[in-house]
Amino acid sequence: MPGAFTGRSKGDAVKDWYKAMAFYQIWIRSFYDGNNDGIGDLYGVYEKLEYIKSLGVDGIWFSPLYPSPNADYGYDISDYKNIHSDYGDLDIFKKVLDRAHELGLKVIMDLVINHTSDEHPWFIKSRQSRNNPYSDYYIWRDAKHGKLPNNWDSLLEGKAWEYCPERGQYYLHLFAKKQPDLNMDNPAVREEVKSIMRFWLDMGVDGFREDVINFISKADGLPNGNPFIPVANGMPYYKDGPHIHEYLGEFRQVAEEYDCFLLGEGPMTTTRSALSYLTGRHKTLDLMFHFEHMMADCFMTEYIRRPFSLVKLKKAFSKWQYELEGRAWNTLYLENHDHPRIISRYGDDKRFHRESGTMLAACYLFQQGTPFIYQGQEIGMTNIRLSSIEQYADVSSKNNYYRFHTKDPVTKRLERIYASSRDSARTPMQWDRSAHAGFSKVKPWFYVNPNYRKINVKSEEADEYSILNFYRKCLAYRKRSKVVLWGTYKEYCRTDNYIYMYERSYRGKKILVVCSFADHNIRWRLPRAFAHSRGKLVLCNYPVHTPHTLAPYEARVYEIRNVKDKANNRL
Ligand code: GLC
Ligand code: CA
């Protein structure tokens, strides 16, 4: 397969296997509890590896499995070379890894190196004095004229500075207070990162997802940001910072010693900045997660709600497809542990649960790139409604609740949290209709969504037209279609408010994907470009369909053939 497609960039001859793959993301705490203490773990993952394989994916991305006090559920790490005791130990990890490999599944780990936990031994030593070997591992500053060192806000919790009486200085935390930022300008810190990478690569993992990686190099002098921009005010000084390519280049060199790939998470990244990581001299990353298509019903963050705009969604999809075409490779995703459930946002989780859940699968899985599916997405899990803010576990949901719109009535504030909380993606996976959704035999660590009796793996397995089986069909089709894997992309009817339609084309073969985002029937015509074409319907989320009408949230995939006679237009 390598060599036969357009998407490969120069100098990328060997490590391109990830391009033809699809990944499943596991946020372990809520995946499956194998030892019945209420918390998902690696024993549970081991039992479910065949299920994961059955979806038609080729790899797993694990959100952090490491020891962590869980101020940000694993993204605050206190030991990078071990497994959290809630999830097992290195032996069971190795067993999962080996079994995954036997099944032909690659495994990538989360590499969270912008910050550690404040309970990491490096920080515990760093905070003790200004002249020990770890003093310079973090970003410490004196107060400025009796105030904070600068005006940056943190992205998860209050201001970005926290005072440490022990050392008489402030430390920087772009995320929660318990997540002090590492000082990446210190070569010793970069050596630690490389040593962590080698530790896991030597064990046999196949790559990393590098957390908030475009934030790790901060501008000299840490200048004040625009005081009128809340939350993101410091971003111009820490996003794509001055030494970012140099540092990532060093990490890349370690990766080059192994047959692995690097995927960076790039909050607020644009196509232009992503290309600076994905191409050219640096090419420090193979893939990058961007957030643009996650903003079609909000502004900047999910917390600031806007009505869903299909045109906005299509614009983001197409921009990334067109601008990376032939230059770099896209990642495709609609959900992960940081966003509320997609079906509750861009679909209709009440009246058209199955229809919109399947359509959303089709709308992204046939684009060019490496798809990611987040646990529970494949059965159409939905947002959970909790009745008070105390019931939420996520630090950013609590921060948003207590920091913004505090004068609004509680019901309105809770409604915003319902629509935006990351906790909706973190409820226990719904395996069957037994107690606790079959996730555990005892009460789980977090609330199970009450809709589990209807939405669960077991019942969807049994239903040919379920969301689960539609994901399987899409992934199987992807895998056998060179057009889907390697073809170019072209969008039709860009300004239509209901239909998303795109073509993929590869060596004279074409497919057309047609998705309705309407909750009612709509009339539909083929674009003029297809006047001389005949289409064979290869995938549809309705058992029966009417040629020129799309039912609510209908999705169709056609294989297109050119025919000379116009009268033969039979799509
Ligand atoms: C990333 C993670 C998110 C975490 C943040 C800080 O965005 O995906 O869960 O809160 O980084 O580590
Ligand atoms: Ca457990």
Coordinates of C-alpha atoms and ligand atoms in Angstrom, one line a residue:
M1 CA 0.0 0.0 0.0
P2 CA 2.7 2.6 0.8
G3 CA 3.7 4.4 -2.3
A4 CA 0.3 4.1 -3.9
F5 CA -1.3 7.3 -2.6
T6 CA -1.2 11.0 -2.8
G7 CA -1.1 11.8 0.9
R8 CA 2.5 10.9 1.6
S9 CA 5.0 13.8 2.1
K10 CA 8.6 13.7 1.1
G11 CA 11.0 11.9 3.4
D12 CA 8.2 10.0 4.9
A13 CA 8.8 6.8 3.1
V14 CA 8.8 4.3 6.0
K15 CA 6.6 5.5 8.8
D16 CA 3.3 6.0 7.0
W17 CA 1.4 3.0 8.2
Y18 CA -0.7 5.2 10.6
K19 CA -2.3 6.8 7.6
A20 CA -4.4 3.8 6.7
M21 CA -5.5 3.1 10.3
A22 CA -8.4 4.0 12.5
F23 CA -8.0 4.4 16.2
Y24 CA -10.2 3.8 19.3
Q25 CA -9.6 6.1 22.3
I26 CA -9.8 4.7 25.8
W27 CA -10.4 6.9 28.8
I28 CA -9.7 4.1 31.1
R29 CA -11.5 5.1 34.3
S30 CA -14.9 4.7 32.6
F31 CA -14.2 2.0 30.1
Y32 CA -14.6 -1.4 31.9
D33 CA -14.0 -2.4 35.4
G34 CA -12.2 -5.8 35.4
N35 CA -11.7 -6.2 39.2
N36 CA -15.0 -4.8 40.4
D37 CA -13.9 -1.9 42.5
G38 CA -16.0 0.6 40.6
I39 CA -13.1 2.0 38.5
G40 CA -12.3 1.0 34.9
D41 CA -8.9 -0.6 34.6
L42 CA -6.4 -2.6 32.4
Y43 CA -7.9 -5.9 33.4
G44 CA -11.2 -4.6 31.9
V45 CA -9.4 -3.4 28.8
Y46 CA -7.8 -6.9 28.4
E47 CA -11.3 -8.5 28.4
K48 CA -12.6 -6.0 25.8
L49 CA -9.7 -6.1 23.3
E50 CA -11.7 -8.4 21.0
Y51 CA -14.6 -6.1 21.1
I52 CA -12.4 -3.2 20.1
K53 CA -10.9 -5.2 17.3
S54 CA -14.4 -6.1 16.1
L55 CA -15.2 -2.5 15.4
G56 CA -12.7 -2.6 12.6
V57 CA -10.1 -0.2 14.1
D58 CA -6.4 -0.8 14.0
G59 CA -5.1 0.8 17.1
I60 CA -5.8 2.2 20.6
W61 CA -5.0 5.6 22.1
F62 CA -4.9 5.4 25.8
S63 CA -5.6 8.7 27.7
P64 CA -3.1 8.7 30.6
L65 CA -2.7 5.5 32.6
Y66 CA 0.0 6.8 34.9
P67 CA -0.1 7.5 38.7
S68 CA -1.9 10.7 39.2
P69 CA -3.8 12.4 42.1
N70 CA -6.5 13.0 39.4
A71 CA -6.9 16.7 39.8
D72 CA -7.4 16.6 36.0
Y73 CA -8.1 12.9 35.7
G74 CA -4.7 11.6 34.7
Y75 CA -3.4 14.7 32.9
D76 CA -1.7 15.6 36.2
I77 CA 1.0 12.9 36.3
S78 CA 3.1 12.1 39.4
D79 CA 5.1 9.3 37.9
Y80 CA 5.7 8.9 34.2
K81 CA 7.1 5.4 34.2
N82 CA 4.4 3.5 36.0
I83 CA 0.7 2.6 35.9
H84 CA -1.9 4.1 38.3
S85 CA -2.7 1.5 40.9
D86 CA -6.4 2.0 40.2
Y87 CA -5.8 0.7 36.7
G88 CA -3.3 -2.1 37.4
D89 CA 0.4 -2.3 37.1
L90 CA 3.2 -2.6 34.5
D91 CA 2.6 -6.4 34.1
I92 CA -1.0 -6.1 33.1
F93 CA -0.1 -3.2 30.9
K94 CA 2.4 -5.4 29.1
K95 CA -0.1 -8.1 28.8
V96 CA -2.6 -5.7 27.2
L97 CA 0.1 -4.4 24.9
D98 CA 1.1 -7.9 23.8
R99 CA -2.4 -9.1 23.2
A100 CA -3.3 -5.9 21.3
H101 CA -0.3 -6.5 19.1
E102 CA -1.3 -10.1 18.5
L103 CA -4.7 -8.8 17.4
G104 CA -3.0 -6.4 15.0
L105 CA -3.8 -3.4 17.1
K106 CA -1.2 -0.6 17.6
V107 CA -1.1 1.1 21.0
I108 CA -0.3 4.8 21.5
M109 CA 0.2 6.5 24.9
D110 CA -0.6 10.0 26.1
L111 CA 2.6 12.0 26.6
V112 CA 1.7 14.9 28.9
I113 CA 4.8 17.1 29.2
N114 CA 3.6 20.6 29.3
H115 CA 3.1 20.1 33.1
T116 CA 3.2 17.5 35.8
S117 CA 1.2 17.1 39.0
D118 CA 2.3 19.2 41.9
E119 CA 2.7 15.8 43.6
H120 CA 5.4 14.7 41.2
P121 CA 8.8 14.3 43.1
W122 CA 10.3 16.9 40.7
F123 CA 7.9 19.5 41.9
I124 CA 8.1 18.6 45.5
K125 CA 11.9 19.1 45.3
S126 CA 11.6 22.2 43.1
R127 CA 9.3 24.0 45.5
Q128 CA 11.8 23.5 48.4
S129 CA 14.5 25.9 47.4
R130 CA 16.0 28.0 44.6
N131 CA 19.2 26.1 44.4
N132 CA 18.6 22.4 44.2
P133 CA 18.9 20.2 41.0
Y134 CA 15.1 20.5 40.4
S135 CA 14.7 24.2 41.2
D136 CA 14.7 25.1 37.6
Y137 CA 12.4 22.3 36.4
Y138 CA 9.4 24.6 36.6
I139 CA 8.6 28.2 35.8
W140 CA 9.1 30.2 38.9
R141 CA 8.8 34.0 39.2
D142 CA 8.9 36.6 41.9
A143 CA 5.8 38.8 42.4
K144 CA 5.8 41.9 40.3
H145 CA 5.2 45.1 42.3
G146 CA 3.4 43.0 44.9
K147 CA 1.2 41.4 42.2
L148 CA 1.2 38.3 40.1
P149 CA 4.2 38.0 37.7
N150 CA 1.9 38.6 34.7
N151 CA -1.9 38.8 33.8
W152 CA -2.3 35.4 32.2
D153 CA -5.4 33.3 33.0
S154 CA -5.1 29.6 33.4
L155 CA -7.2 27.5 31.0
L156 CA -8.8 25.4 33.7
E157 CA -8.7 27.2 37.0
G158 CA -8.4 30.9 37.8
K159 CA -5.2 32.9 37.2
A160 CA -2.2 31.1 35.8
W161 CA 0.0 31.7 38.9
E162 CA 0.0 30.2 42.3
Y163 CA 2.0 31.4 45.2
C164 CA 4.3 28.9 47.0
P165 CA 5.2 30.2 50.5
E166 CA 8.0 27.6 50.9
R167 CA 9.9 29.1 48.0
G168 CA 8.5 32.6 48.3
Q169 CA 7.7 32.6 44.6
Y170 CA 4.9 32.0 42.1
Y171 CA 4.8 29.0 39.7
L172 CA 3.1 29.1 36.4
H173 CA 0.2 26.7 35.6
L174 CA -1.5 27.1 32.3
F175 CA -4.0 24.4 33.4
A176 CA -5.2 23.6 37.0
K177 CA -3.4 24.7 40.1
K178 CA -2.2 21.2 40.6
Q179 CA -0.6 21.1 37.2
P180 CA 2.6 23.2 37.3
D181 CA 4.1 23.9 33.9
L182 CA 7.5 22.4 33.2
N183 CA 10.3 24.7 32.2
M184 CA 11.1 23.2 28.8
D185 CA 14.0 25.7 28.3
N186 CA 15.9 23.6 30.8
P187 CA 17.8 20.9 28.9
A188 CA 17.6 18.6 31.9
V189 CA 13.8 18.6 31.6
R190 CA 14.0 17.8 27.9
E191 CA 16.3 14.8 28.8
E192 CA 13.6 13.6 31.2
V193 CA 11.0 13.7 28.4
K194 CA 13.3 11.7 26.1
S195 CA 13.9 9.2 28.8
I196 CA 10.1 8.8 29.3
M197 CA 9.6 8.3 25.6
R198 CA 12.3 5.6 25.5
F199 CA 10.9 3.9 28.5
W200 CA 7.5 3.2 26.7
L201 CA 9.0 2.8 23.3
D202 CA 11.4 0.1 24.6
M203 CA 8.4 -1.6 26.1
G204 CA 6.8 -1.7 22.6
V205 CA 4.3 1.1 22.4
D206 CA 3.8 2.4 18.8
G207 CA 3.6 6.2 19.4
F208 CA 2.4 9.1 21.4
R209 CA -0.3 11.6 21.5
E210 CA 1.5 14.7 22.8
D211 CA -0.8 16.7 25.0
V212 CA -1.2 20.5 24.4
I213 CA 2.1 20.2 22.6
N214 CA 2.0 23.7 20.9
F215 CA 2.1 25.3 24.4
I216 CA 5.4 23.9 25.7
S217 CA 7.7 26.8 24.7
K218 CA 6.9 30.1 26.4
A219 CA 8.0 33.5 25.1
D220 CA 11.0 35.1 26.8
G221 CA 10.0 37.5 29.6
L222 CA 6.4 36.1 29.7
P223 CA 4.8 39.3 28.6
N224 CA 1.3 40.4 29.7
G225 CA -1.5 39.5 27.3
N226 CA -4.5 41.5 26.2
P227 CA -6.5 42.3 29.4
F228 CA -9.8 42.2 27.6
I229 CA -9.5 38.6 26.5
P230 CA -10.6 36.2 29.2
V231 CA -9.0 32.8 29.6
A232 CA -6.9 32.8 26.5
N233 CA -5.1 36.2 27.2
G234 CA -1.6 34.7 27.4
M235 CA -2.0 32.5 24.4
P236 CA 0.0 34.6 21.9
Y237 CA 3.0 34.1 24.3
Y238 CA 2.8 30.4 24.8
K239 CA 1.2 29.0 21.6
D240 CA 3.8 28.0 19.0
G241 CA 6.5 29.6 21.2
P242 CA 10.0 30.6 20.1
H243 CA 11.7 27.2 20.6
I244 CA 8.9 24.9 19.9
H245 CA 10.3 23.3 16.7
E246 CA 13.7 22.9 18.3
Y247 CA 12.3 21.1 21.3
L248 CA 10.0 19.0 19.3
G249 CA 12.8 18.2 16.9
E250 CA 14.8 16.7 19.8
F251 CA 11.8 14.5 20.8
R252 CA 11.4 13.6 17.1
Q253 CA 14.9 12.3 17.0
V254 CA 14.1 9.8 19.8
A255 CA 11.0 8.7 17.8
E256 CA 13.1 8.2 14.7
E257 CA 15.0 5.4 16.5
Y258 CA 11.7 3.4 16.6
D259 CA 8.9 2.5 14.2
C260 CA 6.5 4.8 15.9
F261 CA 4.5 8.0 15.1
L262 CA 3.8 11.2 16.9
L263 CA 0.5 12.9 17.1
G264 CA 0.2 16.3 18.7
E265 CA -2.8 17.9 20.3
G266 CA -2.9 21.5 19.1
P267 CA -5.5 23.6 20.9
M268 CA -6.4 26.7 18.8
T269 CA -4.1 25.6 16.0
T270 CA -4.8 26.9 12.5
T271 CA -4.0 25.0 9.3
R272 CA -1.0 27.3 8.8
S273 CA 0.5 26.6 12.2
A274 CA -0.3 22.9 11.9
L275 CA 1.6 22.7 8.6
S276 CA 4.6 24.1 10.3
Y277 CA 4.7 21.0 12.5
L278 CA 3.6 18.5 9.9
T279 CA 5.8 19.4 6.9
G280 CA 9.1 20.7 5.8
R281 CA 12.4 20.8 7.5
H282 CA 11.0 20.4 11.0
K283 CA 8.3 17.8 10.4
T284 CA 8.2 17.3 14.1
L285 CA 4.8 15.6 14.1
D286 CA 3.0 13.2 11.9
L287 CA -0.5 14.1 12.8
M288 CA -2.2 16.9 14.7
F289 CA -5.5 17.3 16.4
H290 CA -7.1 20.7 15.8
F291 CA -10.3 22.0 17.3
E292 CA -12.0 24.0 14.5
H293 CA -14.8 21.6 13.6
M294 CA -15.6 21.3 17.3
M295 CA -16.7 25.0 17.4
A296 CA -19.8 24.8 15.2
D297 CA -22.1 25.3 18.2
C298 CA -19.9 27.5 20.4
F299 CA -17.3 30.2 20.5
M300 CA -13.7 29.5 21.6
T301 CA -14.9 26.9 24.1
E302 CA -17.9 24.7 24.5
Y303 CA -19.0 26.7 27.5
I304 CA -19.8 29.7 25.4
R305 CA -22.8 28.4 23.5
R306 CA -24.0 29.4 20.0
P307 CA -26.7 27.8 17.9
F308 CA -25.3 24.9 15.7
S309 CA -24.3 26.1 12.3
L310 CA -23.8 23.4 9.6
V311 CA -22.2 26.0 7.4
K312 CA -19.5 26.6 10.0
L313 CA -18.9 22.9 10.5
K314 CA -18.6 22.3 6.8
K315 CA -16.2 25.3 6.5
A316 CA -13.9 23.8 9.1
F317 CA -14.0 20.3 7.7
S318 CA -13.3 21.5 4.1
K319 CA -10.6 24.0 5.1
W320 CA -8.6 21.2 6.7
Q321 CA -9.2 18.8 3.9
Y322 CA -8.2 21.2 1.2
E323 CA -5.3 22.9 2.9
L324 CA -3.5 19.7 4.0
E325 CA -4.2 17.9 0.7
G326 CA -1.0 16.5 -0.7
R327 CA 1.1 18.2 2.0
A328 CA 0.2 16.5 5.3
W329 CA -2.3 14.1 6.8
N330 CA -5.4 14.9 8.7
T331 CA -6.8 13.5 11.9
L332 CA -10.6 12.9 11.9
Y333 CA -12.5 13.0 15.1
L334 CA -15.8 14.1 16.6
E335 CA -15.4 13.2 20.2
N336 CA -12.8 12.7 22.9
H337 CA -12.6 13.0 26.7
D338 CA -12.6 16.8 26.4
H339 CA -15.9 17.4 24.7
P340 CA -19.5 16.7 25.4
R341 CA -21.1 14.0 23.3
I342 CA -21.4 14.8 19.6
I343 CA -24.9 13.4 19.2
S344 CA -26.2 15.8 21.9
R345 CA -24.5 18.7 20.0
Y346 CA -24.6 18.2 16.2
G347 CA -27.3 15.5 16.2
D348 CA -30.6 14.9 17.9
D349 CA -30.2 12.6 20.9
K350 CA -34.0 12.4 21.5
R351 CA -36.1 12.1 18.4
F352 CA -33.4 10.9 16.0
H353 CA -30.8 9.2 18.1
R354 CA -30.0 6.3 15.8
E355 CA -30.4 8.4 12.6
S356 CA -28.2 11.3 13.7
G357 CA -25.7 9.0 15.4
T358 CA -25.2 7.1 12.2
M359 CA -25.2 10.2 10.0
L360 CA -22.5 11.8 12.1
A361 CA -20.3 8.7 11.6
A362 CA -20.7 9.0 7.8
C363 CA -20.0 12.7 7.8
Y364 CA -16.5 12.4 9.0
L365 CA -15.3 8.8 8.5
F366 CA -15.1 9.2 4.7
Q367 CA -12.9 12.2 4.7
Q368 CA -9.1 11.9 4.1
G369 CA -7.2 11.3 7.3
T370 CA -6.7 8.9 10.2
P371 CA -10.0 8.6 12.1
F372 CA -10.4 8.4 15.9
I373 CA -13.5 7.0 17.7
Y374 CA -13.9 7.7 21.3
Q375 CA -15.3 5.1 23.7
G376 CA -19.1 5.2 23.7
Q377 CA -19.3 7.3 20.5
E378 CA -19.8 4.0 18.6
I379 CA -23.1 3.4 20.4
G380 CA -24.2 7.0 20.5
M381 CA -23.8 7.8 24.1
T382 CA -25.3 11.1 25.1
N383 CA -24.7 14.0 27.5
I384 CA -25.6 13.3 31.1
R385 CA -27.9 15.7 33.1
L386 CA -26.8 16.1 36.7
S387 CA -28.8 18.1 39.2
S388 CA -26.2 20.1 41.0
I389 CA -22.7 21.4 40.3
E390 CA -21.4 19.3 43.2
Q391 CA -22.1 16.2 41.2
Y392 CA -19.7 17.1 38.5
A393 CA -16.1 15.8 38.8
D394 CA -14.3 17.8 36.1
V395 CA -12.2 20.7 37.3
S396 CA -13.0 22.9 34.2
S397 CA -16.8 22.5 34.5
K398 CA -16.6 23.6 38.1
N399 CA -14.3 26.5 37.2
N400 CA -16.7 27.7 34.5
Y401 CA -19.7 27.4 36.8
Y402 CA -18.1 29.4 39.7
R403 CA -16.3 31.9 37.5
F404 CA -18.7 33.0 34.8
H405 CA -22.4 34.1 34.6
T406 CA -22.6 33.9 38.4
K407 CA -25.6 36.2 38.5
D408 CA -27.7 33.9 36.3
P409 CA -30.3 31.6 37.9
V410 CA -28.9 28.2 38.9
T411 CA -31.0 26.4 36.3
K412 CA -29.5 28.4 33.5
R413 CA -26.0 27.9 34.8
L414 CA -26.6 24.2 35.0
E415 CA -28.0 24.1 31.6
R416 CA -24.7 25.5 30.2
I417 CA -22.8 22.9 32.2
Y418 CA -25.0 20.2 30.8
A419 CA -24.3 21.3 27.3
S420 CA -20.6 21.8 27.7
S421 CA -19.2 19.6 30.4
R422 CA -16.4 17.2 29.7
D423 CA -18.0 14.9 32.3
S424 CA -20.6 13.9 29.7
A425 CA -17.8 12.1 27.8
R426 CA -16.6 10.5 31.1
T427 CA -19.6 8.6 32.3
P428 CA -19.2 4.8 32.5
M429 CA -19.3 3.0 29.2
Q430 CA -22.8 1.4 28.7
W431 CA -22.2 -2.3 28.0
D432 CA -25.6 -3.8 28.7
R433 CA -28.9 -3.3 30.5
S434 CA -27.8 -4.9 33.8
A435 CA -27.1 -2.9 36.9
H436 CA -24.5 -0.1 36.5
A437 CA -24.8 -0.7 32.7
G438 CA -22.6 -3.8 33.0
F439 CA -19.6 -1.5 33.6
S440 CA -18.9 -2.9 37.0
K441 CA -20.6 -5.2 39.6
V442 CA -20.4 -2.4 42.2
K443 CA -21.4 1.2 42.2
P444 CA -19.1 3.0 39.7
W445 CA -16.9 5.9 40.6
F446 CA -19.1 8.3 38.5
Y447 CA -22.8 8.5 37.5
V448 CA -24.1 6.1 34.8
N449 CA -26.3 7.8 32.2
P450 CA -29.8 6.7 33.0
N451 CA -30.4 5.9 29.3
Y452 CA -28.2 2.8 29.5
R453 CA -31.1 0.4 29.3
K454 CA -31.8 1.6 25.8
I455 CA -28.3 2.7 24.7
N456 CA -25.8 -0.1 25.3
V457 CA -23.4 -2.3 23.4
K458 CA -25.3 -5.5 23.9
S459 CA -28.6 -4.3 22.4
E460 CA -26.8 -2.6 19.6
E461 CA -24.9 -5.7 18.7
A462 CA -28.2 -7.4 18.1
D463 CA -29.6 -4.7 15.9
E464 CA -28.4 -4.7 12.3
Y465 CA -29.3 -1.0 11.9
S466 CA -27.7 0.2 15.2
I467 CA -25.2 3.0 15.4
L468 CA -22.6 0.4 16.5
N469 CA -23.1 -1.7 13.4
F470 CA -23.1 1.3 11.2
Y471 CA -19.7 2.3 12.6
R472 CA -18.5 -1.2 11.7
K473 CA -19.9 -0.9 8.2
C474 CA -18.2 2.5 7.6
L475 CA -14.9 1.3 9.0
A476 CA -15.0 -1.9 6.9
Y477 CA -15.8 0.1 3.8
R478 CA -13.0 2.6 4.5
K479 CA -10.5 -0.2 4.9
R480 CA -11.2 -1.8 1.5
S481 CA -11.7 1.5 -0.5
K482 CA -8.6 3.1 -1.9
V483 CA -10.8 6.1 -2.8
V484 CA -11.6 6.6 0.9
L485 CA -8.1 6.0 2.1
W486 CA -6.2 8.0 -0.4
G487 CA -8.6 10.0 -2.6
T488 CA -8.8 13.8 -2.9
Y489 CA -11.7 15.7 -1.4
K490 CA -14.2 18.1 -3.0
E491 CA -17.2 19.7 -1.3
Y492 CA -20.5 20.5 -2.9
C493 CA -23.3 22.9 -1.9
R494 CA -21.1 24.8 0.6
T495 CA -23.8 27.2 1.7
D496 CA -26.6 24.7 2.1
N497 CA -28.0 24.8 5.6
Y498 CA -29.0 21.2 5.7
I499 CA -26.8 19.1 3.5
Y500 CA -23.2 18.2 3.7
M501 CA -22.0 16.7 0.5
Y502 CA -18.5 15.7 -0.5
E503 CA -16.8 13.7 -3.2
R504 CA -13.6 11.6 -2.8
S505 CA -11.7 10.8 -5.9
Y506 CA -8.8 8.5 -6.6
R507 CA -7.4 7.4 -10.0
G508 CA -10.6 7.8 -11.9
K509 CA -12.9 6.4 -9.2
K510 CA -15.2 8.5 -7.1
I511 CA -17.5 8.2 -4.2
L512 CA -20.1 10.8 -3.1
V513 CA -21.1 11.2 0.6
V514 CA -24.4 12.9 1.2
C515 CA -25.5 13.8 4.8
S516 CA -28.6 15.5 5.9
F517 CA -28.5 17.5 9.1
A518 CA -32.2 18.3 8.9
D519 CA -34.8 16.8 11.4
H520 CA -37.4 16.7 8.5
N521 CA -37.5 15.4 5.0
I522 CA -35.7 17.5 2.4
R523 CA -35.7 17.5 -1.4
W524 CA -32.3 16.8 -2.8
R525 CA -30.7 17.1 -6.2
L526 CA -27.3 16.0 -7.5
P527 CA -24.9 18.7 -8.2
R528 CA -24.5 19.5 -12.0
A529 CA -21.1 18.0 -12.0
F530 CA -22.8 14.6 -11.8
A531 CA -25.1 15.0 -14.8
H532 CA -23.4 12.2 -16.6
S533 CA -22.9 9.9 -13.8
R534 CA -24.5 6.9 -12.4
G535 CA -24.3 6.1 -8.7
K536 CA -24.4 2.8 -6.9
L537 CA -25.6 3.2 -3.3
V538 CA -23.1 1.4 -1.1
L539 CA -24.0 2.6 2.3
C540 CA -27.1 4.2 3.8
N541 CA -28.4 4.6 7.4
Y542 CA -32.0 3.9 6.4
P543 CA -33.2 0.5 5.2
V544 CA -35.3 2.1 2.5
H545 CA -34.8 5.4 0.7
T546 CA -36.5 7.6 -1.8
P547 CA -34.3 8.9 -4.7
H548 CA -34.8 12.7 -4.4
T549 CA -35.8 13.0 -0.7
L550 CA -33.5 12.7 2.2
A551 CA -35.2 11.5 5.4
P552 CA -34.2 13.2 8.7
Y553 CA -30.4 12.8 9.3
E554 CA -30.1 10.4 6.3
A555 CA -26.6 9.6 5.1
R556 CA -25.7 7.9 1.9
V557 CA -22.5 6.9 0.2
Y558 CA -22.5 6.3 -3.5
E559 CA -19.9 4.9 -5.8
I560 CA -20.0 7.0 -8.9
R561 CA -19.4 5.9 -12.5
N562 CA -19.4 8.1 -15.5
V563 CA -21.9 7.4 -18.2
K564 CA -22.3 9.2 -21.5
D565 CA -26.0 9.4 -21.7
K566 CA -27.5 12.1 -19.6
A567 CA -30.8 10.2 -19.3
N568 CA -28.9 7.6 -17.3
N569 CA -28.4 9.8 -14.4
R570 CA -29.9 7.5 -11.8
L571 CA -28.4 8.5 -8.5
Ligands
GLC1 C1 -5.4 18.3 27.1 C2 -6.2 17.1 27.6 C3 -7.1 17.6 28.7 C4 -6.3 18.2 29.8 C5 -5.4 19.3 29.3 C6 -4.3 19.6 30.3 O1 -6.2 19.2 26.5 O2 -6.8 16.5 26.6 O3 -7.9 16.6 29.1 O4 -7.2 18.8 30.7 O5 -4.7 18.9 28.1 O6 -3.5 18.5 30.4
CA2 CA -11.2 -1.7 38.7

